[in-house]
CSV table of C-alpha atoms and ligand atoms in Angstrom, one decimal:
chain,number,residue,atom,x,y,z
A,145,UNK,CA,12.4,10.3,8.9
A,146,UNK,CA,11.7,7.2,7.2
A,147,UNK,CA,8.0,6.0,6.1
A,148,UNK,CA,6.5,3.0,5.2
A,149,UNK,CA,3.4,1.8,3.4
A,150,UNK,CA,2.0,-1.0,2.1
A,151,UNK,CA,-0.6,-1.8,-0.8
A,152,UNK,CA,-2.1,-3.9,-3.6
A,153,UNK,CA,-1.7,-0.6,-5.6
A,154,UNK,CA,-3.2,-2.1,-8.5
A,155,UNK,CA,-5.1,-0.5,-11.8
A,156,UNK,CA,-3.2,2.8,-9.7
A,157,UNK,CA,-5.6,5.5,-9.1
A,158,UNK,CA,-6.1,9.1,-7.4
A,159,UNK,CA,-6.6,7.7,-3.9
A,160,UNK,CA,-3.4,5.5,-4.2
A,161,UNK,CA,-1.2,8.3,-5.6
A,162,UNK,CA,-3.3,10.8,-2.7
A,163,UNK,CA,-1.7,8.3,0.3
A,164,UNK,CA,1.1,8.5,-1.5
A,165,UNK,CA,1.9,11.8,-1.1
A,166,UNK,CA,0.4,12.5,2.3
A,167,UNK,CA,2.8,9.8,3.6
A,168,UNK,CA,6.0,11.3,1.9
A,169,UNK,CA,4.8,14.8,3.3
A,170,UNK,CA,5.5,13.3,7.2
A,171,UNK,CA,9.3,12.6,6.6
A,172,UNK,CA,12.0,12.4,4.0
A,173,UNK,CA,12.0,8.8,2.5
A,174,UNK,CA,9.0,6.9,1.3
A,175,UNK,CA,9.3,3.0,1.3
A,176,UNK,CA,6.3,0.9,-0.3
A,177,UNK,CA,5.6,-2.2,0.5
A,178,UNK,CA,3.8,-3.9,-3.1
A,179,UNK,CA,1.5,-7.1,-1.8
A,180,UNK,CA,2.6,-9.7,-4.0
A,181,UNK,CA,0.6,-11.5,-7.0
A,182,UNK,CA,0.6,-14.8,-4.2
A,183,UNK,CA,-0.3,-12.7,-1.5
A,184,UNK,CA,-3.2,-11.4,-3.4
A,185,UNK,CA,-4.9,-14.8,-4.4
A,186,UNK,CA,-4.3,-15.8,-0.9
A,187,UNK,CA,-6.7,-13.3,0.6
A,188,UNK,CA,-9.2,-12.3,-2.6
A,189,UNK,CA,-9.3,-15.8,-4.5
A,190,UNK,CA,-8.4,-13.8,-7.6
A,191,UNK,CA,-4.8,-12.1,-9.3
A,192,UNK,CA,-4.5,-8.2,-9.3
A,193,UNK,CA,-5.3,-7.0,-13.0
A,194,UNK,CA,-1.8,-6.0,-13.3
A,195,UNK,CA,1.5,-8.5,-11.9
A,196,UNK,CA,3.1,-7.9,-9.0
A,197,UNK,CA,6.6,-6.4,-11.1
A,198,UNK,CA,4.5,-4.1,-13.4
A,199,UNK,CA,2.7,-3.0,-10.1
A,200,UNK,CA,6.3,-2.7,-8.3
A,201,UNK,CA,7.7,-0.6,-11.3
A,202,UNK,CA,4.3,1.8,-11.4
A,203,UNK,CA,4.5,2.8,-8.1
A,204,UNK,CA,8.3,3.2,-8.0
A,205,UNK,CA,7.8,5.6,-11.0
A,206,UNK,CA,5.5,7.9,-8.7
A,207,UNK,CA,7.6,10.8,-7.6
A,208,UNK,CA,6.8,10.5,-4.4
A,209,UNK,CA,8.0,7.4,-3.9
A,210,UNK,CA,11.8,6.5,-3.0
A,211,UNK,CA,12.0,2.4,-2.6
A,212,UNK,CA,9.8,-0.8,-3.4
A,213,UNK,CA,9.9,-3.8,-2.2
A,214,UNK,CA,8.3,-7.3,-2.5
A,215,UNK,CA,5.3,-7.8,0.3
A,216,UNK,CA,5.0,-11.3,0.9
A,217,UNK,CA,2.6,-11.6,3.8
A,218,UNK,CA,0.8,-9.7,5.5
A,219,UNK,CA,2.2,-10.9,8.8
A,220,UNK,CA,5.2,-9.7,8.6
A,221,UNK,CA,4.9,-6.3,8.9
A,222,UNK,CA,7.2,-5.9,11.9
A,223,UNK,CA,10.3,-7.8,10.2
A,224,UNK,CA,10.0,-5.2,7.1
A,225,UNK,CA,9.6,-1.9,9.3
A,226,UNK,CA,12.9,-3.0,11.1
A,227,UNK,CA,14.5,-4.7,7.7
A,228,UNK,CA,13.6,-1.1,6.1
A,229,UNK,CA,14.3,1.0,9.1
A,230,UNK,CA,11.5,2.6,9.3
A,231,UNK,CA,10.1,5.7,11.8
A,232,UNK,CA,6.5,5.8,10.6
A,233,UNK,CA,4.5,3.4,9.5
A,234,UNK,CA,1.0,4.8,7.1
A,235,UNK,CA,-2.1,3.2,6.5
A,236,UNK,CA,-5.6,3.8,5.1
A,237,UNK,CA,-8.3,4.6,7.9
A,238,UNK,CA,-9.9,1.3,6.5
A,239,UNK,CA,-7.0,-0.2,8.6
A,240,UNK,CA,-7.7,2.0,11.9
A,241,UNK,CA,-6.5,0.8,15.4
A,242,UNK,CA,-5.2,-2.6,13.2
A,243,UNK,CA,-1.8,-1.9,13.8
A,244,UNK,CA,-1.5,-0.1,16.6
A,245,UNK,CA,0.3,-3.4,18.2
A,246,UNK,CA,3.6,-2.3,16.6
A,247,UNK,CA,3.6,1.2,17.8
A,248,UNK,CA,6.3,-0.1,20.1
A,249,UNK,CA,8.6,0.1,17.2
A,250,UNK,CA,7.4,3.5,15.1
A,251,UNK,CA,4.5,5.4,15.2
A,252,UNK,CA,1.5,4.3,13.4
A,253,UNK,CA,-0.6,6.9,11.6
A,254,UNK,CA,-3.7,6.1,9.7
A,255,UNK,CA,-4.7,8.3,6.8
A,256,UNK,CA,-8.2,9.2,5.6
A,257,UNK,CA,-9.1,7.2,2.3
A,258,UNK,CA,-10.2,9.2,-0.6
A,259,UNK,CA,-13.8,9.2,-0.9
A,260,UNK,CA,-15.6,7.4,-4.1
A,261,UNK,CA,-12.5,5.6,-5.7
A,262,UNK,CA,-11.1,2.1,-5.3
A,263,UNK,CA,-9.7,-0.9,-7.3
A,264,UNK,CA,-12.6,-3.0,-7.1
A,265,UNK,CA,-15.3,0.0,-7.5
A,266,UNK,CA,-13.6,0.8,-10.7
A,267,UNK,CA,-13.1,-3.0,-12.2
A,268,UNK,CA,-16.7,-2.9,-11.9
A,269,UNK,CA,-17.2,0.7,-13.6
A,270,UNK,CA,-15.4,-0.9,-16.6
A,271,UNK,CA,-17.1,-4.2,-16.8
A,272,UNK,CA,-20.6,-2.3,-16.5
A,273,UNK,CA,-19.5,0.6,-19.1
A,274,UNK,CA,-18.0,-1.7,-21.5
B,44,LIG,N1,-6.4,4.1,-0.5
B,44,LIG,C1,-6.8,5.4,-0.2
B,44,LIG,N2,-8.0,5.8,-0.8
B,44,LIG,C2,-8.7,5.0,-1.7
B,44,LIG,C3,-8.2,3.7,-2.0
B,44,LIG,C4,-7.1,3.3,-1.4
B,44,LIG,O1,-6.2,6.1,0.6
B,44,LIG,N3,-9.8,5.5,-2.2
B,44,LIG,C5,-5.2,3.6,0.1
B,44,LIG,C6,-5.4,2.4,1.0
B,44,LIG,O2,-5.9,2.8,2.3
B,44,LIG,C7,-4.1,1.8,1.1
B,44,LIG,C8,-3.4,2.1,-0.2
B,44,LIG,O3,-4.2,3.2,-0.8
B,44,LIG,O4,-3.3,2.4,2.1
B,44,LIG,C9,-3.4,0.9,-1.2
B,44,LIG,O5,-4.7,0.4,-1.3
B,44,LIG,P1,-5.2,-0.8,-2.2
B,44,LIG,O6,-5.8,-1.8,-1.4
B,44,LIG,O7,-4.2,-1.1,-3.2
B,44,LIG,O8,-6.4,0.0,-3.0
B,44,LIG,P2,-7.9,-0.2,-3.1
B,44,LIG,O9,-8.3,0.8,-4.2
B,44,LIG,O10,-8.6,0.0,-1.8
B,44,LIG,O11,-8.1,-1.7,-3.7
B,44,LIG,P3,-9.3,-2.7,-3.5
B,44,LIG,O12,-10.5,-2.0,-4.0
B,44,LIG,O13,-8.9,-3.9,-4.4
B,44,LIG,O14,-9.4,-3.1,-2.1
């Protein structure tokens, strides 16, 4: 079985290497979608911390994790689930019943979140700390 997931996966943390491995554990290969830099400043206003190759290249380096790719929009994820071939497509609960449109194609499962941890909750730990 093929899995796909998709993510900023920046400043990479315990719940991103947590979804990670939950989505590997429901079949063999694990393809990850990165959202690129563009994508980013489309929807936030602002660039990741990190650029879009250095997040590609993190999250490739996670054992768990078989291919990357580039995701350009957020629109497209039909074309890359049948581009990549995939059976299962995994996203956080903060995307529940969002994409349940394209379970005509593979099934959708949405994964709890880890509690207490996110990108943005620790950009702000930092600038408060420092
Ligand atoms: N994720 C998770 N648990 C968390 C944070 C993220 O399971 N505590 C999952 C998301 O549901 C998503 C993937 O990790 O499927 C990538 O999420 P991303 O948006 O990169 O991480 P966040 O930390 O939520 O980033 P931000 O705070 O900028 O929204």
């Amino acid at each position: 079985m093929r899995v796909i997931t998709f993510g900023t996966f920046d400043l990479l943390h315990i719940g991103h290497v947590n979804i990670l491995k939950r989505a590997k554990e429901l079949g063999d290969t694990l393809i990850v979608g990165v959202s690129s830099d563009a994508l980013n400043y489309r929807k936030k206003g602002r660039y990741p911390v990190y650029n879009q190759n250095d997040r590609m290249a993190i999250v490739k380096a996670i054992r768990y994790v078989d291919e990357v790719f580039l995701e350009e929009s957020l629109e497209l994820k039909r074309e890359y689930i049948l581009k990549y071939k995939a059976d299962i497509l995994v996203m956080g609960s903060d995307w529940e019943g969002k994409f349940d449109h394209l379970s005509d194609i593979c099934r959708v499962i949405y994964l709890p979140r880890t509690e207490n941890i996110s990108t943005s909750a620790t950009k702000i730990k930092i600038k408060d700390h420092l």
